Amino acid sequence: LLTPALSPGQAFTELQAKVMDTQQKVKLADLQIEQLTKTKKHAHLTDTEVMMLVDETRMYEGVGRMFILQPKGVIHNQLLEKQRIAEEKIKELE
């Protein structure tokens, strides 16, 4: 069961298709990394602002079309988790 040898033209076409596919995957990964970096930075900046507020400040978490009153610590932990997840995904894509 030997596979027939590809002609030079067929081999080139096949290789060219693989190169294009790889380039598209790299572009997609770069776009995902860029978006995750923005998400991480946004969460960091938000957390920086939240931590400057006094502990008694009323904070609300957006859930769908409503808002839920949350303690400052819960909001802080959610923002840290968001940053951690984004960082992990960036490392996976790299």
mmCIF file of C-alpha atoms in Angstrom:
data_model
loop_
_atom_site.group_PDB
_atom_site.id
_atom_site.type_symbol
_atom_site.label_atom_id
_atom_site.label_comp_id
_atom_site.label_asym_id
_atom_site.label_seq_id
_atom_site.Cartn_x
_atom_site.Cartn_y
_atom_site.Cartn_z
ATOM 1 C CA LEU A 1 0.000 0.000 0.000
ATOM 2 C CA LEU A 2 2.302 2.705 -1.222
ATOM 3 C CA THR A 3 0.879 6.138 -1.838
ATOM 4 C CA PRO A 4 1.604 7.486 -5.285
ATOM 5 C CA ALA A 5 4.307 10.136 -5.392
ATOM 6 C CA LEU A 6 3.087 13.698 -5.853
ATOM 7 C CA SER A 7 4.209 15.621 -8.874
ATOM 8 C CA PRO A 8 6.336 18.687 -8.112
ATOM 9 C CA GLY A 9 3.376 20.939 -8.942
ATOM 10 C CA GLN A 10 1.042 19.060 -6.615
ATOM 11 C CA ALA A 11 3.599 19.060 -3.814
ATOM 12 C CA PHE A 12 4.117 22.820 -4.209
ATOM 13 C CA THR A 13 0.370 23.492 -4.168
ATOM 14 C CA GLU A 14 -0.067 21.345 -1.070
ATOM 15 C CA LEU A 15 2.832 23.053 0.694
ATOM 16 C CA GLN A 16 1.523 26.484 -0.282
ATOM 17 C CA ALA A 17 -1.898 25.632 1.192
ATOM 18 C CA LYS A 18 -0.256 24.524 4.452
ATOM 19 C CA VAL A 19 1.755 27.768 4.622
ATOM 20 C CA MET A 20 -1.365 29.877 4.097
ATOM 21 C CA ASP A 21 -3.247 27.892 6.743
ATOM 22 C CA THR A 22 -0.405 28.374 9.223
ATOM 23 C CA GLN A 23 -0.240 32.110 8.503
ATOM 24 C CA GLN A 24 -3.977 32.429 9.156
ATOM 25 C CA LYS A 25 -3.634 30.576 12.473
ATOM 26 C CA VAL A 26 -0.764 32.860 13.516
ATOM 27 C CA LYS A 27 -2.815 35.968 12.655
ATOM 28 C CA LEU A 28 -5.768 34.635 14.642
ATOM 29 C CA ALA A 29 -3.547 33.869 17.646
ATOM 30 C CA ASP A 30 -2.031 37.369 17.462
ATOM 31 C CA LEU A 31 -5.500 38.939 17.435
ATOM 32 C CA GLN A 32 -6.573 36.828 20.403
ATOM 33 C CA ILE A 33 -3.417 37.783 22.326
ATOM 34 C CA GLU A 34 -4.053 41.450 21.576
ATOM 35 C CA GLN A 35 -7.645 41.221 22.832
ATOM 36 C CA LEU A 36 -6.613 39.315 25.976
ATOM 37 C CA THR A 37 -3.902 41.893 26.684
ATOM 38 C CA LYS A 38 -6.520 44.660 26.488
ATOM 39 C CA THR A 39 -8.837 42.712 28.803
ATOM 40 C CA LYS A 40 -6.015 42.171 31.303
ATOM 41 C CA LYS A 41 -5.006 45.845 31.221
ATOM 42 C CA HIS A 42 -8.628 46.986 31.636
ATOM 43 C CA ALA A 43 -9.108 44.691 34.647
ATOM 44 C CA HIS A 44 -5.844 45.939 36.171
ATOM 45 C CA LEU A 45 -6.766 49.613 35.731
ATOM 46 C CA THR A 46 -10.255 49.021 37.121
ATOM 47 C CA ASP A 47 -8.818 47.161 40.114
ATOM 48 C CA THR A 48 -6.364 50.001 40.767
ATOM 49 C CA GLU A 49 -9.251 52.457 40.909
ATOM 50 C CA VAL A 50 -11.411 50.158 43.041
ATOM 51 C CA MET A 51 -8.647 49.685 45.611
ATOM 52 C CA MET A 52 -8.357 53.465 46.092
ATOM 53 C CA LEU A 53 -11.991 53.665 47.252
ATOM 54 C CA VAL A 54 -12.914 53.370 50.912
ATOM 55 C CA ASP A 55 -14.147 49.939 52.003
ATOM 56 C CA GLU A 56 -17.672 51.222 52.692
ATOM 57 C CA THR A 57 -18.182 52.320 49.080
ATOM 58 C CA ARG A 58 -21.225 50.627 47.562
ATOM 59 C CA MET A 59 -20.160 48.656 44.498
ATOM 60 C CA TYR A 60 -22.315 46.823 42.027
ATOM 61 C CA GLU A 61 -21.503 43.964 39.688
ATOM 62 C CA GLY A 62 -23.238 43.966 36.325
ATOM 63 C CA VAL A 63 -25.035 40.660 35.738
ATOM 64 C CA GLY A 64 -27.003 40.570 32.527
ATOM 65 C CA ARG A 65 -29.375 43.521 32.665
ATOM 66 C CA MET A 66 -29.220 43.974 36.436
ATOM 67 C CA PHE A 67 -26.706 44.989 39.061
ATOM 68 C CA ILE A 68 -25.899 43.151 42.283
ATOM 69 C CA LEU A 69 -24.481 44.886 45.348
ATOM 70 C CA GLN A 70 -21.088 43.308 46.125
ATOM 71 C CA PRO A 71 -18.449 44.002 48.780
ATOM 72 C CA LYS A 72 -15.208 45.618 47.650
ATOM 73 C CA GLY A 73 -13.258 42.388 48.319
ATOM 74 C CA VAL A 74 -15.452 40.349 45.971
ATOM 75 C CA ILE A 75 -15.027 42.878 43.146
ATOM 76 C CA HIS A 76 -11.262 42.965 43.782
ATOM 77 C CA ASN A 77 -11.008 39.145 43.654
ATOM 78 C CA GLN A 78 -13.063 38.980 40.446
ATOM 79 C CA LEU A 79 -10.775 41.514 38.756
ATOM 80 C CA LEU A 80 -7.660 39.607 39.873
ATOM 81 C CA GLU A 81 -9.157 36.361 38.558
ATOM 82 C CA LYS A 82 -9.961 38.015 35.240
ATOM 83 C CA GLN A 83 -6.331 39.145 34.938
ATOM 84 C CA ARG A 84 -5.028 35.675 35.858
ATOM 85 C CA ILE A 85 -7.234 33.921 33.303
ATOM 86 C CA ALA A 86 -6.213 36.364 30.560
ATOM 87 C CA GLU A 87 -2.530 35.807 31.408
ATOM 88 C CA GLU A 88 -2.945 32.009 31.254
ATOM 89 C CA LYS A 89 -4.680 32.187 27.875
ATOM 90 C CA ILE A 90 -1.964 34.477 26.501
ATOM 91 C CA LYS A 91 0.710 31.972 27.571
ATOM 92 C CA GLU A 92 -1.242 29.139 25.905
ATOM 93 C CA LEU A 93 -1.432 31.065 22.633
ATOM 94 C CA GLU A 94 2.253 31.972 22.655
#
